[in-house]
Short mmCIF file of C-alpha atoms in Angstrom, two decimals:
data_model
loop_
_atom_site.label_atom_id
_atom_site.label_comp_id
_atom_site.label_asym_id
_atom_site.label_seq_id
_atom_site.Cartn_x
_atom_site.Cartn_y
_atom_site.Cartn_z
CA MET J 1 38.90 16.80 -35.60
CA HIS J 2 35.18 16.21 -35.74
CA GLY J 3 33.99 12.85 -34.45
CA THR J 4 31.27 10.65 -35.86
CA VAL J 5 28.32 10.39 -33.48
CA ASP J 6 25.75 7.59 -33.42
CA GLY J 7 22.76 8.06 -31.13
CA PHE J 8 21.00 4.83 -32.10
CA SER J 9 23.62 2.11 -31.65
CA TYR J 10 20.89 -0.36 -30.65
CA GLY J 11 18.33 0.83 -33.17
CA LEU J 12 14.91 1.70 -31.76
CA VAL J 13 15.39 -0.33 -28.58
CA THR J 14 16.87 2.44 -26.45
CA PRO J 15 14.47 5.18 -27.65
CA LEU J 16 11.42 3.00 -26.96
CA VAL J 17 12.63 1.89 -23.51
CA ALA J 18 13.58 5.48 -22.69
CA TYR J 19 10.12 6.65 -23.72
CA LEU J 20 8.45 4.02 -21.53
CA MET J 21 10.57 5.09 -18.55
CA ALA J 22 9.60 8.72 -19.06
CA CYS J 23 5.92 7.71 -19.29
CA LEU J 24 6.13 5.60 -16.14
CA GLY J 25 7.73 8.34 -14.08
CA GLY J 26 5.32 10.90 -15.49
CA ALA J 27 2.22 8.78 -14.80
CA LEU J 28 3.21 8.10 -11.19
CA GLY J 29 4.23 11.70 -10.61
CA LEU J 30 1.00 13.08 -12.05
CA ARG J 31 -1.14 10.74 -9.97
CA CYS J 32 0.73 11.74 -6.81
CA THR J 33 0.31 15.42 -7.68
CA THR J 34 -3.39 14.86 -8.34
CA ARG J 35 -3.72 13.12 -4.98
CA ALA J 36 -1.97 16.00 -3.26
CA LEU J 37 -4.60 18.40 -4.57
CA LEU J 38 -7.36 16.31 -2.97
CA VAL J 39 -6.05 15.81 0.54
CA ALA J 40 -5.62 17.94 3.62
CA HIS J 41 -2.62 20.23 3.88
CA SER J 42 -0.91 17.96 6.42
CA TRP J 43 -0.61 15.13 3.86
CA ARG J 44 0.09 17.30 0.84
CA PRO J 45 3.90 17.69 1.20
CA GLY J 46 4.40 13.92 1.27
CA TRP J 47 2.40 13.32 -1.90
CA LEU J 48 4.11 16.20 -3.70
CA ALA J 49 7.55 14.96 -2.68
CA LEU J 50 6.71 11.47 -3.92
CA GLY J 51 5.46 12.91 -7.21
CA ALA J 52 8.60 15.00 -7.69
CA ALA J 53 10.86 12.03 -6.98
CA ALA J 54 8.87 9.84 -9.41
CA ILE J 55 9.02 12.34 -12.26
CA GLY J 56 12.69 13.18 -11.61
CA SER J 57 13.69 9.52 -11.41
CA GLY J 58 11.73 8.65 -14.55
CA ILE J 59 13.29 11.46 -16.58
CA TRP J 60 16.80 10.70 -15.30
CA THR J 61 16.44 7.01 -16.10
CA MET J 62 15.03 7.89 -19.52
CA HIS J 63 18.07 10.04 -20.26
CA PHE J 64 20.66 7.41 -19.40
CA VAL J 65 18.77 4.56 -21.02
CA ALA J 66 18.79 6.63 -24.20
CA MET J 67 22.50 7.34 -23.69
CA MET J 68 23.20 3.61 -23.74
CA GLY J 69 22.67 3.89 -27.49
CA PHE J 70 25.03 6.85 -27.84
CA SER J 71 28.54 6.25 -29.14
CA ILE J 72 31.42 8.19 -30.67
CA ALA J 73 33.51 6.44 -33.30
CA GLY J 74 37.05 5.89 -32.07
CA ALA J 75 36.46 7.47 -28.63
CA PRO J 76 35.50 5.30 -25.65
CA ILE J 77 33.03 7.07 -23.34
CA HIS J 78 33.25 7.12 -19.57
CA TYR J 79 31.15 8.84 -16.94
CA ASP J 80 31.98 11.01 -13.95
CA LYS J 81 29.90 9.43 -11.21
CA PRO J 82 29.43 12.48 -8.87
CA MET J 83 28.27 14.72 -11.71
CA THR J 84 26.07 11.99 -13.12
CA TYR J 85 24.22 11.53 -9.84
CA ALA J 86 24.17 15.27 -9.25
CA SER J 87 22.02 15.51 -12.38
CA LEU J 88 19.47 13.25 -10.65
CA GLY J 89 19.42 15.55 -7.62
CA VAL J 90 18.92 18.61 -9.81
CA ALA J 91 16.01 16.95 -11.61
CA VAL J 92 14.22 15.92 -8.41
CA VAL J 93 14.75 19.25 -6.63
CA MET J 94 13.72 21.53 -9.48
CA VAL J 95 10.78 19.34 -10.47
CA GLY J 96 9.78 19.34 -6.80
CA VAL J 97 9.82 23.14 -6.63
CA GLY J 98 7.57 23.39 -9.66
CA ILE J 99 5.16 20.78 -8.30
CA LEU J 100 5.02 22.48 -4.90
CA ILE J 101 4.04 25.76 -6.53
CA VAL J 102 1.11 24.18 -8.37
CA GLY J 103 0.27 21.93 -5.42
CA TYR J 104 -0.22 24.86 -3.04
CA ARG J 105 -1.38 27.61 -5.39
CA GLY J 106 -3.54 25.48 -7.66
CA ALA J 107 -3.52 25.15 -11.45
CA THR J 108 -3.87 28.90 -12.03
CA GLY J 109 -2.21 30.73 -14.90
CA THR J 110 0.57 32.28 -12.82
CA ALA J 111 1.28 29.10 -10.88
CA LEU J 112 1.35 27.00 -14.05
CA PHE J 113 3.71 29.41 -15.79
CA THR J 114 6.06 29.62 -12.82
CA GLY J 115 5.93 25.94 -11.94
CA GLY J 116 6.20 24.83 -15.57
CA THR J 117 9.17 27.11 -16.18
CA ILE J 118 11.06 25.85 -13.13
CA THR J 119 10.21 22.21 -13.83
CA GLY J 120 11.16 22.56 -17.50
CA LEU J 121 14.47 24.19 -16.60
CA GLY J 122 15.07 21.32 -14.16
CA ILE J 123 14.53 18.76 -16.94
CA ALA J 124 16.86 20.63 -19.28
CA SER J 125 19.46 21.12 -16.53
CA MET J 126 19.40 17.40 -15.79
CA HIS J 127 20.02 16.64 -19.47
CA TYR J 128 22.94 19.00 -19.99
CA LEU J 129 24.51 18.30 -16.60
CA GLY J 130 24.37 14.60 -17.41
CA MET J 131 26.05 15.33 -20.74
CA ALA J 132 28.73 17.33 -18.93
CA GLY J 133 29.48 14.24 -16.85
CA MET J 134 30.59 12.30 -19.93
CA ARG J 135 34.34 11.84 -20.35
CA PHE J 136 36.10 11.07 -23.64
CA ASP J 137 39.12 12.27 -25.58
CA GLY J 138 37.47 15.40 -26.89
CA LYS J 139 34.72 17.88 -26.11
CA PHE J 140 31.11 18.62 -26.99
CA GLU J 141 30.03 21.68 -28.95
CA TYR J 142 26.40 22.81 -29.04
CA ASN J 143 24.25 24.71 -31.50
CA THR J 144 22.70 27.51 -29.44
CA LEU J 145 19.44 27.69 -31.37
CA THR J 146 18.76 23.95 -31.12
CA VAL J 147 19.58 24.03 -27.40
CA GLY J 148 17.04 26.82 -26.97
CA VAL J 149 14.42 24.75 -28.80
CA SER J 150 15.08 21.78 -26.51
CA VAL J 151 14.67 23.95 -23.41
CA ALA J 152 11.42 25.40 -24.78
CA ILE J 153 10.10 21.87 -25.40
CA ALA J 154 10.95 20.91 -21.81
CA MET J 155 9.15 23.96 -20.41
CA ALA J 156 6.07 23.39 -22.57
CA ALA J 157 5.95 19.71 -21.62
CA ALA J 158 6.28 20.51 -17.92
CA THR J 159 3.55 23.17 -18.04
CA ALA J 160 1.17 20.85 -19.88
CA ALA J 161 1.84 18.04 -17.39
CA LEU J 162 1.19 20.26 -14.36
CA TRP J 163 -2.00 21.55 -15.98
CA ALA J 164 -3.15 17.97 -16.56
CA ALA J 165 -2.43 17.10 -12.91
CA GLY J 166 -4.61 20.00 -11.78
CA GLN J 167 -7.61 18.88 -13.82
CA VAL J 168 -8.29 15.85 -11.57
CA ARG J 169 -10.24 13.94 -14.23
CA GLY J 170 -9.40 10.39 -13.25
CA PHE J 171 -6.83 7.72 -13.97
CA LEU J 172 -7.20 7.52 -17.76
CA TRP J 173 -6.75 11.28 -18.05
CA SER J 174 -3.41 11.06 -16.25
CA VAL J 175 -2.31 8.08 -18.35
CA GLY J 176 -2.99 10.03 -21.53
CA ALA J 177 -1.17 13.06 -20.13
CA SER J 178 1.81 10.92 -19.16
CA LEU J 179 2.03 9.49 -22.70
CA VAL J 180 2.15 13.02 -24.09
CA MET J 181 4.63 14.08 -21.42
CA GLY J 182 6.86 11.08 -22.15
CA LEU J 183 6.82 11.92 -25.85
CA ALA J 184 7.69 15.56 -25.15
CA VAL J 185 10.49 14.74 -22.70
CA THR J 186 11.98 12.12 -25.02
CA GLY J 187 11.67 14.57 -27.91
CA MET J 188 13.46 17.18 -25.80
CA HIS J 189 16.29 14.70 -25.15
CA TYR J 190 16.86 13.88 -28.81
CA THR J 191 16.49 17.53 -29.79
CA GLY J 192 19.25 18.33 -27.33
CA MET J 193 21.35 15.50 -28.74
CA ALA J 194 20.85 16.91 -32.24
CA ALA J 195 22.33 20.19 -31.02
CA LEU J 196 25.75 18.71 -30.25
CA SER J 197 28.80 17.98 -32.31
CA VAL J 198 32.01 16.34 -31.15
CA ASP J 199 35.50 17.75 -31.44
CA LEU J 200 38.02 14.94 -30.88
CA HIS J 201 41.56 15.51 -29.67
CA THR J 202 44.30 14.00 -31.81
CA THR J 203 46.59 13.48 -28.82
CA GLY J 204 46.17 12.52 -25.21
CA THR J 205 44.25 9.81 -23.44
CA PRO J 206 40.57 9.61 -22.46
CA SER J 207 39.68 11.08 -19.08
CA ALA J 208 39.20 8.68 -16.23
CA GLY J 209 35.72 7.68 -15.19
CA ASP J 210 33.27 4.85 -14.94
CA SER J 211 32.29 2.93 -18.04
CA PRO J 212 28.62 2.79 -19.15
CA ALA J 213 28.47 -0.83 -17.99
CA GLY J 214 29.72 0.22 -14.55
CA LEU J 215 26.89 2.75 -14.20
CA LEU J 216 24.18 0.54 -15.70
CA ALA J 217 23.34 -1.48 -12.57
CA PRO J 218 22.93 1.38 -10.06
CA MET J 219 21.40 3.57 -12.74
CA LEU J 220 18.58 1.14 -13.43
CA ILE J 221 18.14 -0.80 -10.19
CA GLY J 222 17.86 2.19 -7.87
CA PRO J 223 15.39 4.35 -9.80
CA LEU J 224 13.42 1.33 -11.02
CA ALA J 225 13.03 0.04 -7.48
CA PHE J 226 11.76 3.46 -6.40
CA LEU J 227 9.35 3.70 -9.33
CA CYS J 228 8.02 0.22 -8.52
CA LEU J 229 7.48 1.29 -4.91
CA ALA J 230 5.65 4.43 -6.05
CA GLY J 231 3.57 2.25 -8.37
CA VAL J 232 2.53 0.06 -5.44
CA VAL J 233 1.42 3.16 -3.53
CA VAL J 234 -0.69 4.25 -6.49
CA MET J 235 -2.22 0.81 -7.02
CA PHE J 236 -3.29 0.43 -3.39
CA ASP J 237 -4.82 3.89 -3.12
CA PRO J 238 -8.23 3.66 -4.84
CA LEU J 239 -8.95 7.34 -4.30
CA MET J 240 -5.85 8.27 -6.25
CA VAL J 241 -6.64 5.81 -9.04
CA MET J 242 -10.19 7.08 -9.41
CA GLY J 243 -9.21 10.71 -8.98
CA LYS J 244 -12.02 11.40 -6.46
CA PRO J 245 -11.65 13.63 -3.42
CA ASP J 246 -11.74 12.07 0.02
CA TRP J 247 -13.01 15.13 1.84
CA THR J 248 -16.45 16.23 2.88
CA PRO J 249 -17.57 19.66 4.05
CA ALA J 250 -16.63 20.32 7.64
CA GLU J 251 -20.23 20.62 8.78
CA HIS J 252 -20.93 17.08 7.53
CA ARG J 253 -18.04 15.41 9.38
CA PRO J 254 -18.92 13.58 12.60
CA GLY J 255 -17.48 15.22 15.67
CA VAL J 256 -16.56 18.46 13.84
CA PRO J 257 -18.60 21.52 14.85
CA ALA J 258 -20.23 23.34 12.00
CA HIS J 259 -19.29 26.89 11.13
CA PRO J 260 -21.36 29.49 13.07
CA HIS J 261 -22.61 31.10 9.87
CA THR J 262 -23.63 27.68 8.56
CA VAL J 263 -25.51 26.94 11.78
CA GLY J 264 -27.31 30.28 11.53
CA ARG J 265 -28.35 29.71 7.95
CA THR J 266 -29.55 26.18 8.78
CA ARG J 267 -31.71 27.42 11.67
CA LEU J 268 -33.18 30.18 9.52
CA ARG J 269 -34.11 27.73 6.77
CA THR J 270 -35.69 25.42 9.36
CA ARG J 271 -37.82 28.25 10.75
CA ARG J 272 -38.98 29.23 7.29
CA LYS J 273 -39.99 25.66 6.50
CA VAL J 274 -41.96 25.38 9.77
CA ALA J 275 -43.73 28.69 9.11
CA LEU J 276 -44.57 27.66 5.56
CA HIS J 277 -45.93 24.33 6.76
CA GLU J 278 -48.10 25.99 9.41
CA SER J 279 -49.49 28.47 6.90
CA ARG J 280 -50.59 25.61 4.62
CA THR J 281 -52.12 23.51 7.41
CA PRO J 282 -55.92 24.02 7.91
CA GLN J 283 -57.00 25.56 11.20
CA ASN J 284 -58.20 23.09 13.86
CA ARG J 285 -61.89 23.37 14.33
#
């Protein structure tokens, strides 16, 4: 028996809040990725890890905030906690792999394609693994074509976001990119939701699991606290906000010996300037 599905039980409240969460995680993640491209290699893994965790947490929170508005008529929904939190781990890890590729190889065509593909697959995997963690007296069925469209949207959004992070054009650029990324990720979510239909069982009892209310507190408090912490890091790092590099050429740093070839070229230019000056100076009488 097919069940009646409602994805907007609270109207536009859950889609708007979900979109804002996706934008917040995307903005923080992009700024951290941008910062990683501007610092020395020793600091880069930390910034990239923070960016991956911010994007993964933002997307995961977006998904489950949106799912607060999802209901099935006549079928109470519960959640399997281990699988639900496993979806968060998948999002962070796969997003992290994609960000590391771009962070160390740069925003080149190959790196963007590889990193965007892995990151997009991570976003899609988080979505469908989270859906698999839902328990009710029935099962989900998916339209293959619509699922493929949702995965393609996730990959395109991830590639565009990584490209934007590699441009290093300042804070407003990343904010605009995060708004687009949030729209794409939220669109991917609701495209994936449009792909499903529900087949309810006429007999039996709902599977055991935690209710949505039972997951609400840890689902929001944990990721939100982390995103707030990442936001504090961004706010108190002016170089990351402005998008300006904090490095100078090695030969200009105090206490750092210049490269031998640089020293040679500098001496040669100095000798040429002295010779030119002497040739223009009148002879002493």
